[in-house]
């Protein structure tokens, strides 16, 4: 298939009366959906069962990747049809019906791999089942009996199959619920077991961990673990025979609590937080917002909900998404294949369709007719604690960047070893930065890390740490702490597929490292206490890493621990025990720019006798920070911070 640049219609004119922040209306969303669907149609296989899109294959191979392209674009096509109440002037359903007929035919040269033989097909089966249900009057009910039976047979291979106890349980629930609707085989036991797994994933404040014994907090909380439950209850279980009303109410309350946190995690430029796996799904992060609107959960005012969702989508369109050929690539703002996980193929990015669920709502729905309202960071500075993942959230209205200091998430269980996953175990994430994802600092943490360097210069990791607390302290200071046994990791030669966790390997125990973050006015004071079991033979080096800045051209650096671009400044200011400063510059380490610069501070010579180190760590706009760093007074297991304005905070460490 050719990938030559294709002309697409101009987007509709902006409506700054109804949408004063983004200018976007439902017509903009619909135009983008049509552009995406038109672009992928050029990559449809002869019988229509696959979309063979350009880009590196997943570990599952081209047949799986082609099915993924079909199923995930089917999501978008389905939302588009539902919102138009079945109107289909471009013949979307006819084309997808042809693919369904051939894909489920075991004698077809384009027959789909079965879910009981290929794990990834279990994921895609859920997208097929969901849209077949939502568009039932216009598609399923018009298929001939033979195609319906073959589809039932193909979907029914999921019954009784094992599913990992993560968001995947919803794929089986959705498929078996559709089978139940159309008279196919299904298992009440399967659904009961899967609902029990979901219950074990629930955490305080409406958050869910994508793993019952892991601290796996990421966008899957929203685009999977909040999307499916209420959508399932509405689409498949209106009578409440599978989902008791009280459980549905719990899920609605969970979603409301989650969204009141999540809306604080969007930058004023619309960027989502760059944290966690599967970031190639991009604006799928808008999915929980639309889930609330579609299922009637009164979580946010409709104007705020649409401003958040439209701002997210517009953020990507302003940064080259989709590409010139109208395609979603493996990357963030542009194609950057190193961002993908082992399960990611060329069709994977189209799970972004979840973030366009709002198109299933008609044009006269209040979420489309309300006037946009500003995001929290557009109304004022943001300071917020999110309990479950152990996050301190801050954002300054002046630059609109949201930062998160992380003391509770590492995509692992407490006490686990292994290397730090860059997108989970760092101390900080933001809407404007991303940790280096290739190069030497992947296995040797630098950015937003407190590490001990051994004689060979190897850095420790913190995965498996203990989360102590995350709270609001006196005077509104945000305070969080974590710590545990740091360790060095010699990564295994064959670490297996990358599903987001850190790499396993041979572990060497290191010192106890406790880290505290105190945030005031959007600026962190970072404290660390390092305690060795035995006095080391040579003075150890402890290093604090700051925020990594990426740009198309090499960021400016220095003096000291300073990196800056035309938009942002990343700085560290030593407060105690950190005598050396510098900036590490890497090339092609991340998707935000060709160059990444990370400032750092380090010890020189022996540590203080009490092992306590401190620095001010900041990510700001282009302004210089005032000289208002606090004084640090250390006592036994306690530190007192005193800011120039007299505010004082005692911290146990």
XYZ file of C-alpha atoms in Angstrom:
653
model
C 0.000 0.000 0.000
C 1.242 3.495 -0.798
C 1.785 5.976 2.004
C 1.974 9.064 -0.185
C 0.825 12.296 1.398
C -2.903 12.798 0.908
C -4.923 15.970 1.045
C -7.626 16.119 3.695
C -10.452 18.647 4.097
C -9.725 21.744 6.144
C -11.069 21.544 9.733
C -14.195 23.546 10.590
C -13.810 27.154 11.780
C -13.184 27.646 15.489
C -16.042 28.609 17.781
C -14.528 30.851 20.451
C -17.942 31.709 21.906
C -18.837 28.143 22.865
C -15.231 26.995 23.263
C -13.216 29.995 24.465
C -10.198 27.882 25.447
C -9.795 25.489 22.517
C -12.140 26.754 19.800
C -13.152 23.140 19.203
C -16.673 21.787 18.808
C -18.075 18.380 18.028
C -17.559 19.156 14.340
C -13.794 19.270 14.912
C -13.858 15.891 16.611
C -15.966 14.410 13.821
C -13.698 15.850 11.121
C -10.617 14.351 12.779
C -12.329 10.972 13.157
C -13.254 11.005 9.475
C -9.694 11.931 8.550
C -8.298 9.036 10.601
C -10.757 6.544 9.115
C -10.132 7.746 5.575
C -6.371 7.463 6.019
C -6.367 3.893 7.371
C -8.744 2.714 4.654
C -5.872 2.914 2.178
C -4.144 0.168 4.190
C -7.080 -2.243 4.258
C -6.292 -5.782 3.110
C -8.045 -7.153 -0.035
C -10.812 -8.884 1.961
C -11.004 -6.101 4.510
C -9.993 -8.114 7.593
C -6.783 -6.271 8.391
C -5.197 -2.869 8.304
C -1.571 -3.446 7.361
C -0.188 -0.146 8.585
C 3.406 1.037 8.198
C 5.780 0.692 11.115
C 7.697 -1.963 13.068
C 5.774 -5.121 13.945
C 4.895 -6.263 17.438
C 6.300 -9.456 18.887
C 3.053 -11.202 17.867
C 3.532 -10.765 14.122
C 1.659 -9.234 11.178
C -1.564 -11.260 11.472
C -2.043 -10.017 15.018
C -1.068 -6.474 14.072
C -3.518 -6.444 11.156
C -6.370 -7.613 13.392
C -5.433 -4.946 15.903
C -5.680 -2.267 13.211
C -9.147 -3.525 12.227
C -10.518 -3.803 15.762
C -9.215 -0.496 17.067
C -10.357 1.552 14.102
C -13.700 -0.281 14.394
C -13.991 1.359 17.811
C -13.727 4.783 16.222
C -16.094 3.924 13.385
C -18.619 2.586 15.881
C -18.560 5.693 18.057
C -19.020 7.793 14.933
C -22.097 5.783 13.834
C -23.708 5.719 17.282
C -23.434 9.482 17.654
C -25.128 9.950 14.286
C -27.909 7.534 15.306
C -27.000 5.098 12.558
C -26.385 7.533 9.709
C -23.487 6.191 7.647
C -23.035 8.196 4.439
C -19.514 6.878 3.736
C -20.396 3.175 4.127
C -18.236 2.465 7.173
C -20.416 -0.364 8.453
C -20.527 -2.051 5.065
C -16.739 -2.173 4.884
C -16.325 -3.416 8.446
C -19.070 -6.007 7.893
C -17.107 -7.399 4.942
C -13.999 -7.669 7.096
C -15.964 -9.341 9.865
C -17.349 -11.914 7.428
C -13.917 -12.852 6.070
C -11.995 -12.580 9.330
C -14.235 -15.025 11.186
C -14.232 -17.531 8.305
C -11.637 -20.222 9.148
C -11.322 -21.091 5.435
C -10.494 -17.502 4.443
C -6.906 -16.656 3.481
C -7.340 -13.674 5.809
C -8.868 -15.563 8.741
C -8.150 -13.897 12.092
C -6.023 -15.658 14.708
C -8.351 -17.067 17.371
C -8.375 -15.686 20.924
C -7.689 -19.130 22.387
C -4.512 -19.365 20.298
C -3.200 -15.794 20.437
C -3.395 -13.720 23.581
C -3.535 -10.382 21.771
C -6.680 -11.509 19.953
C -8.409 -11.568 23.360
C -7.872 -7.815 23.582
C -9.142 -7.107 20.082
C -12.165 -9.385 20.520
C -13.440 -7.012 23.194
C -13.370 -4.030 20.823
C -15.295 -6.043 18.244
C -17.891 -7.177 20.776
C -18.354 -3.715 22.253
C -19.021 -2.045 18.905
C -21.202 -4.892 17.664
C -23.371 -4.274 20.712
C -23.416 -0.474 20.471
C -24.238 -0.543 16.732
C -26.452 -3.614 16.882
C -29.516 -2.223 15.049
C -27.401 -1.039 12.123
C -24.829 -3.828 11.809
C -25.339 -7.058 13.741
C -29.039 -7.294 13.101
C -28.427 -6.921 9.352
C -25.690 -9.548 9.006
C -26.685 -12.869 7.498
C -27.058 -15.849 9.796
C -23.856 -17.547 8.651
C -21.701 -14.520 9.450
C -23.368 -14.098 12.828
C -22.748 -17.747 13.679
C -19.099 -17.603 12.617
C -18.635 -14.459 14.700
C -20.175 -16.169 17.718
C -17.922 -19.188 17.185
C -14.805 -17.017 16.958
C -15.681 -14.941 20.026
C -16.734 -18.018 22.012
C -13.168 -19.307 22.089
C -12.594 -16.907 25.019
C -14.953 -18.814 27.333
C -13.011 -20.495 30.110
C -9.689 -19.135 28.853
C -7.154 -17.766 31.361
C -6.749 -13.981 31.475
C -4.073 -12.111 33.442
C -5.511 -10.467 36.599
C -5.159 -6.924 35.265
C -7.331 -4.768 32.990
C -7.572 -7.775 30.654
C -10.389 -9.313 32.711
C -12.687 -6.708 31.173
C -11.999 -8.067 27.713
C -13.500 -11.405 28.699
C -16.429 -9.749 30.508
C -17.309 -7.678 27.440
C -17.016 -10.567 24.980
C -18.995 -13.042 27.064
C -21.666 -10.426 27.780
C -22.133 -9.884 24.054
C -22.335 -13.645 23.535
C -25.012 -13.746 26.220
C -26.935 -10.996 24.421
C -26.973 -12.869 21.097
C -27.663 -16.353 22.466
C -24.100 -17.673 22.288
C -22.159 -19.614 24.925
C -20.944 -17.713 27.964
C -19.949 -18.410 31.546
C -21.428 -16.682 34.574
C -18.493 -18.069 36.538
C -16.002 -16.328 34.247
C -17.745 -13.002 34.719
C -18.022 -13.423 38.490
C -14.318 -14.262 38.739
C -13.364 -11.296 36.587
C -15.508 -8.887 38.605
C -13.779 -10.199 41.725
C -10.402 -9.376 40.157
C -11.584 -5.846 39.398
C -12.645 -5.446 43.026
C -9.107 -6.344 44.131
C -7.689 -3.593 41.889
C -9.668 -0.806 43.568
C -7.765 1.672 45.716
C -8.688 4.777 47.756
C -9.966 7.861 46.005
C -11.358 6.098 42.941
C -7.956 4.922 41.708
C -7.205 1.410 40.499
C -3.889 -0.396 40.236
C -3.420 -2.407 37.057
C -2.302 -5.420 39.073
C -3.685 -6.615 42.395
C -0.314 -6.839 44.205
C 1.471 -4.096 42.287
C 1.709 -0.335 42.550
C 0.871 0.007 38.865
C -0.751 3.425 38.623
C -0.896 4.933 35.154
C -3.327 5.917 32.393
C -4.783 2.375 32.425
C -6.715 3.447 35.512
C -8.700 5.738 33.238
C -8.696 4.346 29.709
C -9.349 0.741 30.778
C -10.331 0.252 34.406
C -12.828 3.126 34.467
C -13.935 2.924 30.833
C -15.184 -0.653 30.711
C -17.207 -1.131 33.940
C -19.773 1.625 33.430
C -19.820 1.206 29.658
C -20.491 -2.509 30.179
C -23.243 -1.836 32.703
C -24.968 0.526 30.277
C -24.489 -1.460 27.074
C -24.921 -5.039 28.263
C -26.675 -5.051 31.614
C -29.399 -2.435 31.627
C -31.627 -4.669 33.780
C -28.872 -5.113 36.394
C -28.922 -8.920 36.302
C -25.126 -9.183 36.166
C -24.130 -5.992 37.970
C -26.065 -5.113 41.139
C -27.166 -1.450 41.251
C -25.076 -0.859 44.383
C -21.924 -1.962 42.549
C -22.744 0.317 39.639
C -23.113 3.188 42.103
C -19.717 2.354 43.606
C -18.123 2.437 40.158
C -19.776 5.771 39.375
C -18.490 7.210 42.650
C -15.004 5.838 41.899
C -15.016 7.491 38.473
C -16.135 10.796 39.950
C -13.353 10.770 42.545
C -10.782 9.781 39.932
C -11.771 12.500 37.455
C -11.577 15.195 40.101
C -7.926 14.162 40.457
C -7.277 13.492 36.778
C -8.409 16.942 35.613
C -5.579 18.371 37.727
C -3.082 16.261 35.752
C -3.634 18.076 32.431
C -1.347 20.952 31.501
C -2.783 24.206 30.198
C -1.461 23.198 26.755
C -3.621 20.046 26.937
C -0.745 17.636 27.447
C -1.470 14.581 29.568
C 1.046 13.419 32.154
C 3.957 11.579 30.493
C 4.051 8.640 32.875
C 3.370 4.917 32.589
C 3.329 2.405 29.767
C 1.477 2.500 26.424
C 1.870 6.249 25.977
C 1.574 5.637 22.229
C -2.202 5.611 22.867
C -1.890 9.397 23.331
C -5.353 10.974 23.631
C -6.914 7.758 24.929
C -6.277 9.570 28.213
C -9.519 11.466 27.495
C -11.530 8.219 27.665
C -12.596 8.436 31.339
C -13.858 11.981 30.782
C -16.162 10.800 28.007
C -17.124 7.696 30.001
C -18.614 9.975 32.646
C -20.591 11.938 30.065
C -21.761 8.849 28.177
C -22.896 6.953 31.268
C -24.402 9.900 33.136
C -21.851 10.233 35.943
C -21.991 13.779 37.315
C -18.263 14.078 37.953
C -17.308 17.398 36.335
C -19.291 20.271 34.800
C -19.858 19.473 31.106
C -17.967 22.575 29.991
C -14.913 21.595 32.028
C -15.121 18.016 30.818
C -15.148 19.076 27.169
C -12.397 21.642 27.690
C -10.188 18.908 29.191
C -10.941 16.412 26.423
C -10.713 18.904 23.549
C -7.565 20.413 24.985
C -5.951 16.985 25.079
C -6.903 16.154 21.500
C -5.916 19.578 20.217
C -2.543 19.288 21.970
C -1.678 16.385 19.713
C -3.074 17.849 16.514
C -0.937 20.944 17.125
C 2.135 18.710 17.412
C 1.785 16.758 14.176
C -0.730 14.056 15.170
C -1.918 12.428 13.000
C 1.017 12.574 10.606
C 0.905 14.033 7.084
C -0.653 10.807 5.809
C -3.392 10.982 8.425
C -1.978 8.060 10.446
C -1.294 7.533 14.134
C 2.290 6.392 14.509
C 4.235 4.633 17.239
C 5.349 7.660 19.222
C 4.087 10.726 21.041
C 4.129 13.923 18.981
C 5.757 12.170 16.047
C 6.919 8.690 15.163
C 9.389 7.471 17.778
C 9.242 3.649 17.701
C 11.561 3.218 20.700
C 8.614 4.342 22.812
C 6.664 1.158 22.157
C 6.376 -1.888 24.390
C 6.837 -5.460 23.124
C 3.091 -5.816 22.513
C 2.913 -2.645 20.395
C 2.438 -2.895 16.635
C 1.495 -0.407 13.901
C -2.209 -0.716 14.733
C -1.716 -0.269 18.481
C -1.891 3.549 18.545
C -5.515 3.366 17.419
C -6.558 2.530 20.962
C -6.503 6.327 21.019
C -10.042 5.849 19.651
C -11.160 5.341 23.255
C -10.451 9.019 23.794
C -13.030 9.808 21.083
C -15.922 8.021 22.809
C -17.569 11.443 23.063
C -18.526 11.146 19.398
C -21.067 8.527 20.465
C -22.974 11.386 22.104
C -25.244 13.383 19.770
C -24.611 17.015 18.956
C -27.391 18.209 21.269
C -25.911 16.536 24.376
C -25.015 19.060 27.135
C -21.338 18.091 26.959
C -21.269 19.475 23.408
C -23.532 22.491 23.963
C -22.093 23.839 27.243
C -19.552 26.657 27.239
C -16.008 25.519 27.990
C -14.702 26.164 31.499
C -11.008 26.594 32.398
C -8.823 23.783 33.688
C -7.737 23.967 37.340
C -4.245 25.194 36.347
C -5.859 27.938 34.252
C -7.843 29.172 37.253
C -4.844 29.370 39.587
C -1.870 27.518 40.971
C -2.478 23.841 41.725
C -1.431 21.907 44.824
C -2.978 18.489 45.412
C -2.209 15.160 47.067
C -3.351 11.946 45.395
C -3.261 9.245 48.040
C -3.293 5.941 46.167
C -0.278 6.462 43.877
C 1.524 8.573 46.485
C 1.673 11.675 44.278
C 2.167 15.327 45.106
C 0.661 17.362 42.264
C 1.566 20.960 41.611
C 1.181 23.402 38.758
C 1.722 27.095 38.326
C -0.768 29.140 36.361
C 2.035 31.198 34.820
C 3.559 28.343 32.811
C 0.693 25.805 32.931
C 2.989 22.810 33.468
C 1.804 20.099 35.858
C 4.403 18.215 37.903
C 3.975 15.078 39.985
C 6.367 13.972 42.714
C 6.089 10.220 43.065
C 6.471 8.375 46.349
C 4.093 5.473 45.796
C 4.362 4.064 42.259
C 6.949 1.739 40.715
C 4.986 -0.914 38.736
C 6.127 -3.491 41.284
C 5.274 -4.870 44.693
C 6.839 -3.593 47.927
C 10.089 -5.434 48.544
C 10.593 -6.378 44.900
C 14.000 -6.070 43.280
C 14.875 -5.320 39.704
C 15.728 -2.171 37.822
C 13.651 0.975 37.950
C 11.192 1.350 35.070
C 11.839 4.902 33.807
C 8.127 5.615 33.288
C 7.137 4.417 36.773
C 9.871 4.572 39.408
C 11.269 8.085 38.979
C 10.638 10.669 41.680
C 9.045 13.066 39.232
C 6.855 13.242 36.104
C 5.273 16.158 34.299
C 3.224 17.253 31.307
C 6.319 18.783 29.663
C 9.116 16.292 30.325
C 9.747 12.587 29.923
C 12.561 10.421 31.333
C 15.182 9.263 28.826
C 13.817 6.031 27.334
C 16.950 4.925 25.502
C 20.645 5.237 26.312
C 22.761 4.663 29.403
C 20.499 6.359 31.956
C 17.729 3.804 31.400
C 19.711 1.269 33.442
C 21.511 3.924 35.517
C 18.811 6.270 36.872
C 19.698 9.952 36.605
C 16.650 12.180 36.166
C 14.507 12.712 39.258
C 16.409 10.089 41.188
C 18.466 9.878 44.370
C 21.139 7.256 43.795
C 24.353 5.960 45.299
C 27.196 5.330 42.855
C 29.542 2.386 43.406
C 33.256 2.363 42.597
C 32.472 1.607 38.947
C 29.989 4.485 38.749
C 26.897 2.258 38.685
C 23.760 3.856 40.096
C 21.381 2.217 42.546
C 17.675 1.566 41.903
C 14.727 1.999 44.276
C 12.021 -0.362 42.948
C 10.337 -2.150 45.834
C 10.634 0.857 48.149
C 8.262 1.519 51.046
C 5.727 4.328 50.642
C 5.592 6.189 53.948
C 3.060 8.962 53.391
C 1.756 11.701 51.094
C -0.136 14.537 52.776
C -0.669 18.260 53.227
C 1.490 19.565 56.077
C 1.407 22.820 58.024
C 0.982 25.944 55.956
C -0.191 24.015 52.905
C 3.195 22.429 52.193
C 2.830 19.172 50.287
C 4.851 16.434 51.951
C 5.651 12.865 50.914
C 8.236 10.282 51.876
C 9.443 6.895 50.707
C 12.473 4.738 51.231
C 14.033 1.364 51.628
C 17.005 -0.712 50.632
C 18.604 0.662 47.480
C 20.207 -1.934 45.225
C 22.451 -2.281 42.234
C 21.199 -4.356 39.305
C 23.159 -6.242 36.693
C 20.382 -6.599 34.084
C 19.747 -10.075 32.700
C 21.010 -10.613 29.165
C 17.548 -11.836 28.140
C 15.149 -9.750 30.192
C 12.064 -10.909 28.265
C 9.369 -8.720 26.702
C 8.938 -5.153 27.858
C 5.481 -4.774 29.401
C 6.338 -1.691 31.412
C 8.147 -3.147 34.415
C 11.826 -2.623 35.146
C 14.338 -5.177 33.894
C 15.179 -8.142 36.141
C 18.759 -9.059 36.912
C 21.315 -9.884 39.576
C 20.797 -7.770 42.707
C 23.455 -6.352 45.031
C 22.122 -4.838 48.234
C 23.003 -1.231 48.951
C 22.372 1.268 51.750
C 19.071 2.371 53.196
C 17.890 5.499 51.382
C 14.955 7.578 52.610
C 13.711 10.422 50.417
C 11.331 13.225 51.395
C 9.762 15.820 49.085
C 8.420 19.068 50.548
C 6.665 21.244 47.961
C 5.855 24.899 48.514
C 4.889 27.283 45.740
C 5.405 24.549 43.174
C 9.076 24.072 44.126
C 10.417 20.919 45.762
C 12.861 20.724 48.619
C 14.302 17.216 48.351
C 15.800 15.557 51.416
C 17.612 12.225 51.487
C 19.141 10.264 54.324
C 21.636 7.561 53.316
C 22.591 4.932 55.920
C 25.097 2.118 55.337
C 25.080 -1.117 57.334
C 28.886 -1.004 57.497
C 31.112 2.023 56.926
C 32.090 1.907 53.233
C 35.750 1.396 52.338
C 35.763 4.627 50.332
C 33.536 7.706 50.553
C 30.397 6.934 48.523
C 29.006 9.320 45.936
C 25.324 10.233 46.243
C 23.670 11.976 43.297
C 20.438 13.965 43.003
C 18.994 14.191 39.474
C 16.681 16.953 38.304
C 14.063 17.347 35.591
C 15.083 16.250 32.068
C 14.511 18.933 29.415
C 14.144 17.941 25.760
C 14.321 20.125 22.677
C 15.017 19.955 18.965
C 18.255 21.859 19.548
C 20.744 21.287 22.344
C 19.428 22.914 25.569
C 21.538 25.595 27.180
C 23.366 24.462 30.311
C 25.054 25.920 33.380
C 26.293 27.459 35.424
C 25.997 24.650 37.952
C 23.003 22.353 37.795
C 20.947 24.291 35.255
C 19.412 23.344 31.919
C 17.070 25.542 29.951
C 15.129 25.699 26.714
C 13.131 28.569 25.253
C 10.193 27.457 27.404
C 11.478 25.758 30.562
C 14.215 25.816 33.187
C 15.385 22.810 35.209
C 17.531 23.655 38.214
C 18.967 22.186 41.397
C 20.291 24.349 44.206
C 22.401 22.612 46.894
C 21.200 23.052 50.456
C 23.314 20.481 52.318
C 26.138 18.087 51.502
C 26.030 18.302 47.700
C 29.199 19.946 46.419
C 29.431 19.023 42.728
C 27.079 20.125 39.963
C 26.661 19.398 36.303
C 24.349 18.625 33.411
C 24.248 15.375 31.438
C 23.241 15.834 27.803
C 21.983 12.899 25.726
C 21.063 12.546 22.061
C 17.918 10.785 20.773
C 16.911 9.641 24.265
C 13.208 10.501 24.155
C 10.220 11.490 22.010
C 10.055 15.182 22.919
C 13.195 16.297 21.098
C 16.536 15.265 19.677
C 18.425 16.478 22.766
C 17.777 15.836 26.466
C 19.605 17.686 29.248
C 19.387 16.603 32.899
C 21.017 18.682 35.659
C 22.403 16.969 38.749
C 24.150 17.522 42.074
C 26.484 15.069 43.795
C 28.591 14.657 46.909
C 32.341 15.027 46.913
C 34.239 13.396 49.728
C 32.636 11.905 52.859
C 28.917 12.251 53.516
C 27.736 14.273 56.489
C 27.943 12.126 59.613
C 24.147 11.932 59.808
C 23.844 10.984 56.102
C 21.409 13.834 55.434
C 21.536 15.647 52.075
C 19.244 18.360 50.714
C 18.593 20.369 47.566
C 15.971 22.584 46.010
C 14.730 20.980 42.762
C 12.620 22.971 40.323
C 10.976 22.823 36.922
C 9.687 26.258 35.959
C 8.901 28.433 32.994
C 11.487 30.760 31.558
C 11.720 32.874 34.720
C 14.537 32.574 37.251
C 13.530 31.454 40.726
C 13.923 34.033 43.484
C 16.608 33.343 46.064
C 14.147 31.975 48.629
C 15.539 28.521 49.373
C 14.885 27.477 52.968
C 17.500 26.963 55.637
C 17.992 23.328 56.664
C 18.542 22.483 60.327
C 19.238 18.807 61.077
C 18.623 17.047 64.371
C 18.370 13.364 65.237
C 15.798 11.833 62.840
C 14.320 15.281 62.228
C 14.889 18.166 59.835
C 13.551 21.700 60.151
C 13.042 23.785 57.020
C 12.723 27.543 57.491
C 11.832 29.679 54.457
C 12.883 33.349 54.197
C 9.313 34.489 54.959
C 9.525 32.705 58.313
C 7.410 29.669 57.507
C 8.803 26.661 59.349
C 8.233 22.948 58.888
C 9.526 20.052 61.006
C 9.996 16.809 59.085
C 10.725 13.350 60.458
C 13.327 11.505 58.384
